[in-house]
CSV table of C-alpha atoms in Angstrom, one decimal:
chain,number,residue,atom,x,y,z
U,6,UNK,CA,102.4,78.5,108.0
U,7,UNK,CA,100.0,80.4,105.5
U,8,UNK,CA,101.9,83.4,106.6
U,9,UNK,CA,105.0,81.9,104.6
U,10,UNK,CA,102.6,83.5,101.3
U,11,UNK,CA,102.3,86.9,102.7
U,12,UNK,CA,106.0,87.1,103.8
U,13,UNK,CA,106.6,86.2,100.4
U,14,UNK,CA,104.6,88.8,98.8
U,15,UNK,CA,106.6,91.7,101.1
U,16,UNK,CA,109.8,90.5,100.4
U,17,UNK,CA,109.0,90.6,96.6
U,18,UNK,CA,108.0,94.0,97.0
U,19,UNK,CA,111.1,94.3,98.7
U,20,UNK,CA,113.0,93.1,95.9
U,21,UNK,CA,111.0,95.1,93.6
U,22,UNK,CA,111.7,98.3,95.4
U,23,UNK,CA,115.4,98.4,95.0
U,24,UNK,CA,115.0,96.6,91.4
U,25,UNK,CA,112.5,99.1,90.0
U,26,UNK,CA,112.7,102.7,89.5
U,27,UNK,CA,108.5,102.3,89.0
U,28,UNK,CA,105.9,104.1,91.4
U,29,UNK,CA,104.8,101.8,94.3
U,30,UNK,CA,101.5,101.0,92.3
U,31,UNK,CA,103.8,99.3,89.9
U,32,UNK,CA,106.2,97.7,92.3
U,33,UNK,CA,103.3,96.2,94.1
U,34,UNK,CA,101.8,95.0,90.7
U,35,UNK,CA,104.9,93.4,89.5
U,36,UNK,CA,105.0,91.5,93.0
U,37,UNK,CA,101.5,90.2,92.5
U,38,UNK,CA,102.5,88.9,88.9
U,39,UNK,CA,105.7,87.1,90.7
U,40,UNK,CA,103.7,85.6,93.5
U,41,UNK,CA,101.0,84.4,91.2
U,42,UNK,CA,103.8,83.3,88.6
U,43,UNK,CA,105.5,80.9,91.6
U,44,UNK,CA,101.9,79.7,92.6
U,45,UNK,CA,101.6,78.5,89.2
U,46,UNK,CA,104.8,77.4,88.5
U,47,UNK,CA,105.6,75.3,91.8
U,48,UNK,CA,101.8,73.6,91.7
U,49,UNK,CA,102.9,72.1,87.9
U,50,UNK,CA,106.2,71.0,89.1
U,51,UNK,CA,105.3,69.5,92.5
U,52,UNK,CA,102.2,68.1,90.8
U,53,UNK,CA,104.7,66.2,88.1
U,54,UNK,CA,106.1,64.4,91.3
U,55,UNK,CA,102.9,64.0,93.1
U,56,UNK,CA,104.6,66.3,96.0
U,57,UNK,CA,101.8,68.5,95.7
U,58,UNK,CA,100.8,68.2,99.3
U,59,UNK,CA,102.2,70.1,102.8
U,60,UNK,CA,105.8,69.1,102.8
U,61,UNK,CA,106.3,69.8,99.0
U,62,UNK,CA,104.3,73.5,99.1
U,63,UNK,CA,105.9,74.2,102.4
U,64,UNK,CA,109.7,74.0,101.3
U,65,UNK,CA,108.8,75.4,97.9
U,66,UNK,CA,107.6,78.7,100.0
U,67,UNK,CA,110.6,78.4,102.3
U,68,UNK,CA,113.0,78.2,99.2
U,69,UNK,CA,111.6,81.0,97.7
U,70,UNK,CA,111.6,83.4,100.8
U,71,UNK,CA,114.9,82.4,101.7
U,72,UNK,CA,116.3,83.2,98.3
U,73,UNK,CA,114.5,86.6,98.0
U,74,UNK,CA,115.7,87.6,101.5
U,75,UNK,CA,119.5,86.7,100.7
U,76,UNK,CA,119.2,88.9,97.8
U,77,UNK,CA,117.6,91.6,100.2
U,78,UNK,CA,120.0,91.4,102.7
U,79,UNK,CA,122.7,91.8,100.0
U,80,UNK,CA,121.1,94.9,98.7
U,81,UNK,CA,119.5,96.0,101.9
U,82,UNK,CA,121.4,99.9,101.4
U,83,UNK,CA,119.4,100.0,98.0
U,84,UNK,CA,116.1,99.8,99.3
U,85,UNK,CA,113.9,103.0,99.4
U,86,UNK,CA,110.7,103.3,101.4
U,87,UNK,CA,110.5,106.9,100.9
U,88,UNK,CA,107.9,106.7,98.9
U,89,UNK,CA,105.5,104.5,100.8
U,90,UNK,CA,106.4,106.6,104.0
U,91,UNK,CA,105.6,109.8,102.2
U,92,UNK,CA,102.1,108.2,101.1
U,93,UNK,CA,101.3,107.0,104.4
U,94,UNK,CA,102.4,110.2,106.2
U,95,UNK,CA,100.6,112.4,103.6
U,96,UNK,CA,97.9,114.5,105.2
U,97,UNK,CA,95.7,114.2,102.2
U,98,UNK,CA,96.2,111.0,101.9
U,99,UNK,CA,94.9,109.8,105.5
U,100,UNK,CA,91.5,109.9,104.8
U,101,UNK,CA,91.7,107.8,102.1
U,102,UNK,CA,93.9,105.7,103.8
U,103,UNK,CA,91.4,105.2,106.8
U,104,UNK,CA,88.9,104.1,104.4
U,105,UNK,CA,90.7,101.7,102.8
U,106,UNK,CA,91.5,99.9,106.0
U,107,UNK,CA,88.5,100.0,107.5
U,108,UNK,CA,87.2,98.2,104.6
U,109,UNK,CA,90.0,95.9,104.4
U,110,UNK,CA,89.5,95.0,107.9
U,111,UNK,CA,85.8,94.6,107.6
U,112,UNK,CA,86.2,92.3,104.9
U,113,UNK,CA,89.1,90.3,106.2
U,114,UNK,CA,87.0,89.8,109.5
U,115,UNK,CA,84.0,88.2,107.4
U,116,UNK,CA,86.1,86.3,105.2
U,117,UNK,CA,87.6,84.7,108.4
U,118,UNK,CA,84.4,84.2,110.5
U,119,UNK,CA,82.3,83.0,107.6
U,120,UNK,CA,83.7,80.0,105.4
U,121,UNK,CA,83.2,79.8,101.8
U,122,UNK,CA,79.6,79.1,101.4
U,123,UNK,CA,78.0,80.3,98.0
U,124,UNK,CA,77.0,77.6,95.7
U,125,UNK,CA,79.8,77.9,92.8
U,126,UNK,CA,82.6,77.6,95.5
U,127,UNK,CA,81.4,74.6,97.2
U,128,UNK,CA,80.3,72.9,93.5
U,129,UNK,CA,83.7,73.6,91.6
U,130,UNK,CA,85.8,75.9,93.2
U,131,UNK,CA,86.6,74.3,96.1
U,132,UNK,CA,85.3,71.1,95.1
U,133,UNK,CA,88.6,70.2,92.9
U,134,UNK,CA,90.8,70.9,96.0
U,135,UNK,CA,90.2,67.7,98.3
U,136,UNK,CA,90.9,65.6,95.1
U,137,UNK,CA,94.4,67.7,94.4
U,138,UNK,CA,95.3,66.8,97.8
U,139,UNK,CA,94.2,63.5,97.8
U,140,UNK,CA,96.1,62.6,94.7
U,141,UNK,CA,98.9,64.7,95.6
U,142,UNK,CA,98.8,66.4,91.9
U,143,UNK,CA,96.6,68.7,90.0
U,144,UNK,CA,96.0,66.5,87.3
U,145,UNK,CA,92.3,65.8,86.3
U,146,UNK,CA,90.4,63.4,88.2
U,147,UNK,CA,86.9,61.4,87.3
U,148,UNK,CA,84.2,63.4,88.3
U,149,UNK,CA,80.6,64.1,87.2
U,150,UNK,CA,81.0,67.7,88.0
U,151,UNK,CA,83.0,68.7,84.6
U,152,UNK,CA,83.4,72.3,85.9
U,153,UNK,CA,86.3,70.7,87.9
U,154,UNK,CA,88.1,69.9,85.3
U,155,UNK,CA,87.6,72.3,82.2
U,156,UNK,CA,87.4,75.1,84.4
U,157,UNK,CA,90.6,77.4,84.6
U,158,UNK,CA,92.0,76.4,87.7
U,159,UNK,CA,94.8,78.9,88.9
U,160,UNK,CA,92.5,81.0,91.8
U,161,UNK,CA,92.2,77.5,93.1
U,162,UNK,CA,95.7,76.6,92.6
U,163,UNK,CA,96.3,79.7,95.2
U,164,UNK,CA,93.8,78.8,97.5
U,165,UNK,CA,95.0,75.4,97.6
U,166,UNK,CA,98.6,76.4,98.6
U,167,UNK,CA,96.8,78.8,101.2
U,168,UNK,CA,94.3,75.5,102.6
U,169,UNK,CA,97.3,73.1,102.6
U,170,UNK,CA,99.5,75.1,104.6
U,171,UNK,CA,97.0,76.4,107.0
U,172,UNK,CA,95.1,72.8,107.1
U,173,UNK,CA,91.9,74.5,107.0
U,174,UNK,CA,89.8,76.3,104.9
U,175,UNK,CA,89.5,79.2,107.3
U,176,UNK,CA,91.6,81.5,105.2
U,177,UNK,CA,90.3,80.3,101.8
U,178,UNK,CA,88.3,83.6,101.5
U,179,UNK,CA,91.4,86.0,101.5
U,180,UNK,CA,92.6,84.9,97.9
U,181,UNK,CA,90.2,87.2,96.4
U,182,UNK,CA,90.5,89.8,99.3
U,183,UNK,CA,94.6,89.7,98.2
U,184,UNK,CA,93.3,90.4,94.5
U,185,UNK,CA,90.7,92.7,95.3
U,186,UNK,CA,93.7,95.1,96.5
U,187,UNK,CA,95.7,94.0,93.5
U,188,UNK,CA,93.0,95.2,91.3
U,189,UNK,CA,92.6,98.7,93.2
U,190,UNK,CA,96.7,99.1,92.7
U,191,UNK,CA,95.7,98.6,89.1
U,192,UNK,CA,92.9,101.1,88.3
U,193,UNK,CA,95.3,103.6,90.1
U,194,UNK,CA,98.4,102.5,88.1
U,195,UNK,CA,96.1,103.0,84.6
U,196,UNK,CA,95.2,106.3,85.7
U,197,UNK,CA,98.6,107.4,86.5
U,198,UNK,CA,99.7,106.0,83.0
U,199,UNK,CA,96.8,108.0,81.3
U,200,UNK,CA,98.3,111.1,83.5
U,201,UNK,CA,94.7,111.9,84.9
U,202,UNK,CA,95.1,114.3,87.7
U,203,UNK,CA,94.9,113.4,91.4
U,204,UNK,CA,91.3,114.2,91.8
U,205,UNK,CA,90.4,111.5,89.1
U,206,UNK,CA,92.8,108.9,90.7
U,207,UNK,CA,90.7,109.3,94.0
U,208,UNK,CA,87.2,109.0,92.4
U,209,UNK,CA,88.6,106.0,90.3
U,210,UNK,CA,89.5,104.4,93.4
U,211,UNK,CA,86.5,105.2,95.7
U,212,UNK,CA,84.2,104.0,92.7
U,213,UNK,CA,86.0,100.8,92.7
U,214,UNK,CA,86.6,100.1,96.2
U,215,UNK,CA,82.5,100.4,96.8
U,216,UNK,CA,81.4,98.7,93.7
U,217,UNK,CA,78.9,96.3,95.6
U,218,UNK,CA,79.9,92.9,93.0
U,219,UNK,CA,83.8,93.6,94.2
U,220,UNK,CA,82.9,93.8,98.1
U,221,UNK,CA,80.8,90.6,98.0
U,222,UNK,CA,83.3,88.6,95.8
U,223,UNK,CA,86.2,89.9,97.9
U,224,UNK,CA,84.9,87.4,100.7
U,225,UNK,CA,84.2,84.5,98.5
U,226,UNK,CA,86.5,81.5,97.2
U,227,UNK,CA,85.0,82.5,93.6
U,228,UNK,CA,87.7,83.8,90.9
U,229,UNK,CA,86.5,86.7,89.5
U,230,UNK,CA,88.5,89.2,91.4
U,231,UNK,CA,91.8,87.2,90.2
U,232,UNK,CA,90.4,87.6,86.6
U,233,UNK,CA,89.5,91.4,87.3
U,234,UNK,CA,93.1,91.7,88.4
U,235,UNK,CA,94.9,90.3,85.1
U,236,UNK,CA,92.3,92.2,82.7
U,237,UNK,CA,93.2,95.4,84.4
U,238,UNK,CA,96.8,94.3,84.3
U,239,UNK,CA,96.3,93.6,80.7
U,240,UNK,CA,95.1,97.7,80.0
U,241,UNK,CA,97.9,98.7,82.0
U,242,UNK,CA,100.4,97.3,80.4
U,243,UNK,CA,98.7,97.9,76.6
U,244,UNK,CA,98.7,101.6,77.7
U,245,UNK,CA,102.2,101.9,79.2
U,246,UNK,CA,103.4,99.1,75.8
U,247,UNK,CA,102.3,102.4,73.7
U,248,UNK,CA,103.7,105.0,75.9
U,249,UNK,CA,107.2,102.7,75.8
U,250,UNK,CA,108.7,99.9,74.0
U,251,UNK,CA,110.3,98.6,76.9
U,252,UNK,CA,111.0,94.8,77.0
U,253,UNK,CA,109.1,94.7,80.5
U,254,UNK,CA,105.6,96.0,78.9
């Protein structure tokens, strides 16, 4: 059932594909932000009514996916995947895409094979989630581990959706991997916004992709890559805002 989240992301990308004339990377970033807002919004609303459980989250994602699907079907002729197909088929990009695919595949396997086991994850990142599930709400609860209360909860809200829908913590690591990909998109989009050439983008992409801490964090249930994505997005939209006064920036 956690595939509903991945499906929601793909549908969101298709939605922005016909709504936005921006580059693929910006459309993907819009999708990451939209999915994040949906996770935050539904978690808060469901908690008010003590519906933060399997049924509540499942119905929320079904509603989201069906709504987006309706718009996509209605405007299917406006969806243009030419840029994405060109990016994949471009001979110059094939080696980079193969390297990227190899990294993501290995990290995906490692994240699934080895469940969350680092200190911070077991102390407070994952530790707060059973309380939320038990209470069917993300309202603060009695605990002697104060970090479960005052530490910003967004990454864990996302993990909660994955965990509750899959009824397991096997896929919990994938949230950081998800934002790992988002961070890579943000780096390329920043280089685009600065007007740097293709060689610079490749160097930036490879340096980011092979940063040891990035690779380690992408298979954990901490929140550093989620935070990194939004820091990078902040830089991106500051640069875009200085160049253009469009309200979306």
